[in-house]
Short mmCIF file of C-alpha atoms in Angstrom, two decimals:
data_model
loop_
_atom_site.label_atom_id
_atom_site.label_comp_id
_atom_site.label_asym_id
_atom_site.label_seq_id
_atom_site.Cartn_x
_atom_site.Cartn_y
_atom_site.Cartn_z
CA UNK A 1 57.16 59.80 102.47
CA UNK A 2 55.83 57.90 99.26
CA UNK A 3 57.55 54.58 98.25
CA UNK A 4 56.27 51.89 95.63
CA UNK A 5 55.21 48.79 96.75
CA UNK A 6 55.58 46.08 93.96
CA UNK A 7 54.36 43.16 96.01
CA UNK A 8 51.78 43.51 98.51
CA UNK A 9 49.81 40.91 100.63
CA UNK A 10 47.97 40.40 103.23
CA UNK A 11 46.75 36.83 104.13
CA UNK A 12 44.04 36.85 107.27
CA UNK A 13 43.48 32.66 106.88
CA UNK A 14 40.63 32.70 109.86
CA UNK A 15 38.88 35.32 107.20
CA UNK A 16 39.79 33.42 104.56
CA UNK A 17 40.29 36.72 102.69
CA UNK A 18 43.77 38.11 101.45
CA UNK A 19 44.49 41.29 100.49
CA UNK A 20 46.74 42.10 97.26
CA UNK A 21 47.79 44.39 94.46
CA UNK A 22 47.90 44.31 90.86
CA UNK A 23 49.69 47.09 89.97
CA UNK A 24 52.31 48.22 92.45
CA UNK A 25 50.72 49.61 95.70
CA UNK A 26 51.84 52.77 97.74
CA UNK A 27 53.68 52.59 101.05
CA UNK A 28 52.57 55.96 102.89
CA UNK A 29 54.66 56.82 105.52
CA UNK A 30 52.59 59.91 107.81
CA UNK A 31 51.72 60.66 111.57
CA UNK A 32 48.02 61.19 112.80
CA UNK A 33 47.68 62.28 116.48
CA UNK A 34 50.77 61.71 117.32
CA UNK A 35 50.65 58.15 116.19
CA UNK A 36 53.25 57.34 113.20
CA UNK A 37 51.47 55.61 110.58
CA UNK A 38 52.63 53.10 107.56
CA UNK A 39 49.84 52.99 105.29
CA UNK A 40 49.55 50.76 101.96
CA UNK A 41 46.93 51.87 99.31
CA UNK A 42 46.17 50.33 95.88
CA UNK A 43 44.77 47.02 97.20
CA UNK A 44 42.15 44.61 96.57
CA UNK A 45 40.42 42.17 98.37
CA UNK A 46 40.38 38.51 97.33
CA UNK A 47 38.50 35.38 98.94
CA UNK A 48 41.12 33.10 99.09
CA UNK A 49 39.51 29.86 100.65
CA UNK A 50 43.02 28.12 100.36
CA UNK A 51 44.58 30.08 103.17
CA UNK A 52 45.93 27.90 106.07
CA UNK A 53 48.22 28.99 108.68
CA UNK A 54 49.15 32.32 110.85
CA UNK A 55 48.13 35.72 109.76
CA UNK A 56 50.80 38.07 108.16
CA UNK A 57 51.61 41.01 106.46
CA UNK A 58 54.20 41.16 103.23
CA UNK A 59 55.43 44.09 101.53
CA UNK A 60 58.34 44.23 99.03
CA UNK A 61 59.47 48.01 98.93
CA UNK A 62 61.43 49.67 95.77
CA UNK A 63 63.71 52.10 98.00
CA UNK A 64 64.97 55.29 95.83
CA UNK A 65 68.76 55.75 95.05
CA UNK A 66 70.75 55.78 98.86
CA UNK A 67 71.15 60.01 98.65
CA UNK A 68 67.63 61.01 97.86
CA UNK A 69 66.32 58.11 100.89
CA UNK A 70 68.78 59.54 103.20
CA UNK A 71 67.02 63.14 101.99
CA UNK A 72 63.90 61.58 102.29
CA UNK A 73 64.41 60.15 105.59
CA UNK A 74 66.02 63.35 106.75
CA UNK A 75 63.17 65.50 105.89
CA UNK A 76 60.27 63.71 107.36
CA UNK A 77 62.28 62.95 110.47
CA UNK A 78 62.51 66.52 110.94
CA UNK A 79 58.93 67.39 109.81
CA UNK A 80 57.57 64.85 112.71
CA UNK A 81 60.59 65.88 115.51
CA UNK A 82 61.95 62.49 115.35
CA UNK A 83 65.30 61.63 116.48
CA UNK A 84 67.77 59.35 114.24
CA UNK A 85 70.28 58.07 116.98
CA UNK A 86 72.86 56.20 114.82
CA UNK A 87 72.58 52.72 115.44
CA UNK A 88 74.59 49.37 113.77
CA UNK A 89 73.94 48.48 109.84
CA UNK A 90 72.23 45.43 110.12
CA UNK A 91 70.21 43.54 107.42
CA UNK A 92 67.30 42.67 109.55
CA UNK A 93 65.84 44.53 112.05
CA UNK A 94 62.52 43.93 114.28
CA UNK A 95 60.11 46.62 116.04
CA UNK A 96 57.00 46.21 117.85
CA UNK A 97 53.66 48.34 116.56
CA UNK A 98 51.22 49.41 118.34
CA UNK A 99 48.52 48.29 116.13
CA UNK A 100 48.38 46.15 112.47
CA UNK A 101 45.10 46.03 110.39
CA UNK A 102 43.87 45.60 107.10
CA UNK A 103 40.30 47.31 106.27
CA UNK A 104 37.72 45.56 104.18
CA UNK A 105 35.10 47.89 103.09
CA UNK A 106 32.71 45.45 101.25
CA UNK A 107 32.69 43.04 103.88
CA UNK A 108 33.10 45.41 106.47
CA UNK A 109 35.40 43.64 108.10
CA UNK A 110 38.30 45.23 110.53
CA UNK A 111 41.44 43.03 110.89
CA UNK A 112 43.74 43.91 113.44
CA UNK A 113 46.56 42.63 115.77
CA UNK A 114 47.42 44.57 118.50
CA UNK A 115 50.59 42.78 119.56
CA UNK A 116 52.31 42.76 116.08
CA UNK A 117 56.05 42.52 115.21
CA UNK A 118 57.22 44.00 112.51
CA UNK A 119 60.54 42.56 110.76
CA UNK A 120 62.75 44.98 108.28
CA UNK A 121 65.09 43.05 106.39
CA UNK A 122 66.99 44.60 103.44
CA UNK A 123 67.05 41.77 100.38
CA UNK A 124 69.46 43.99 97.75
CA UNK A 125 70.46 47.17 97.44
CA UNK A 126 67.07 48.72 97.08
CA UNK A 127 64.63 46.54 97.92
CA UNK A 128 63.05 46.63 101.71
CA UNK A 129 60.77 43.65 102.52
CA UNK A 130 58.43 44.21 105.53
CA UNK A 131 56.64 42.09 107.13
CA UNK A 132 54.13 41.69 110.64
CA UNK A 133 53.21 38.52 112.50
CA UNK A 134 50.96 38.15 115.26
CA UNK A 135 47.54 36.64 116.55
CA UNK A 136 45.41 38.33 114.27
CA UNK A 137 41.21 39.66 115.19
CA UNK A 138 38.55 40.85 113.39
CA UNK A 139 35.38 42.16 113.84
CA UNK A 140 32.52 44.49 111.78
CA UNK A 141 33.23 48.27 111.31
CA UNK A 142 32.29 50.08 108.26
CA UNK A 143 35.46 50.78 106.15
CA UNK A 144 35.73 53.07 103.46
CA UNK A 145 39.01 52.31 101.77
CA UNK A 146 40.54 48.85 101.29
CA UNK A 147 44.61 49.24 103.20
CA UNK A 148 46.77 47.69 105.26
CA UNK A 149 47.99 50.16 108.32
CA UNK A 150 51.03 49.85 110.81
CA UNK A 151 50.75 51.95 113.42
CA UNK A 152 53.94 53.23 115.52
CA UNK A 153 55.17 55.21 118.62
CA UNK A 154 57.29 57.95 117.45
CA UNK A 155 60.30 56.31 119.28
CA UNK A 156 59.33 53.00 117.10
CA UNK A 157 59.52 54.82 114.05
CA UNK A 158 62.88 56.73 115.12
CA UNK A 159 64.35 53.44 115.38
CA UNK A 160 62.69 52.06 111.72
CA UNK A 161 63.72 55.20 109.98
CA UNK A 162 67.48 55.14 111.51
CA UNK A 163 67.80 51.66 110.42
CA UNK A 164 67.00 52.67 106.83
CA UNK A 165 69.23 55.54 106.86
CA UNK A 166 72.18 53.36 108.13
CA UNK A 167 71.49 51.83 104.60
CA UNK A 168 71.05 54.62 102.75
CA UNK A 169 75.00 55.51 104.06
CA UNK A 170 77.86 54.88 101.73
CA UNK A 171 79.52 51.20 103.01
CA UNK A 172 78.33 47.86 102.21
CA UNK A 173 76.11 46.18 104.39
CA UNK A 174 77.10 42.72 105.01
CA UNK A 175 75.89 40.12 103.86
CA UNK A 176 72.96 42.15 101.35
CA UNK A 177 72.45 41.04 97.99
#
């Protein structure tokens, strides 16, 4: 799945680097190995000396019209063998990752959290905002692509996707925009 990320940022204070787009970035949604993967492209690294504070992740998603996201959702839930158990319509929603980084390749620098939470919260009708928290790393690897990656278990991403389909139902969701 492809959705259009209009905001994008990722602040890593200790780094004193943040991560950001111009235009709008791409949310990739995809599996590798058997890990799920949320991957944002279209960023670019800035030095942002200003930075104070925890480490975090923000994404502001443009969600398609409810029918083709349930389609959507449908589709690659069935591509991957994922299970949508119904669950409550609920604005906000938290899962746990297996792994949050941001790559970047000019300073070679890995960013990563591997005890992330990830928090889903719907702010209007079509727009998803994600965002992770956590105690953020880094260390040297040679990147090739400037991203941001969430990585989930399958069962994770069973839950993420069945939350989003509960909103991509026909009811209104309390308390949303």
């Amino acid at each position: 799945m492809l959705f259009s990320c209009p905001t994008a940022q990722a602040n890593f204070p200790t780094e004193k680097l943040r991560l950001a787009n111009r235009a709008p970035a791409r949310l990739v949604w995809d599996e590798h190995g058997g890990t799920m993967v949320l991957r944002v492209e279209g960023l670019e690294v800035l030095e942002a000396p200003e930075l104070q504070g925890e480490a975090e992740i923000r994404l502001e998603v443009a969600l398609p019209a409810p029918a083709t996201l349930a389609r959507e959702i449908e589709g690659f839930a069935g591509r991957h063998a994922l299970r949508l158990a119904p669950g409550p319509l609920r604005v906000e929603f938290s899962e746990t990752p297996v792994l949050a980084a941001g790559h970047i390749p000019g300073k070679n620098v890995f960013i990563y959290c591997e005890e992330p939470r990830l928090t889903v919260r719907r702010r209007e009708t079509q727009v998803m905002e994600l965002w992770v928290t956590g105690a953020f790393k880094s260390r040297r690897v040679p990147c090739q692509e400037t991203d941001v990656v969430i990585h989930l278990e399958a069962a994770a991403m069973a839950r993420l996707l069945a939350g989003l389909l509960a909103w991509a139902r026909p009811g209104k969701l309390p308390g949303a925009g």
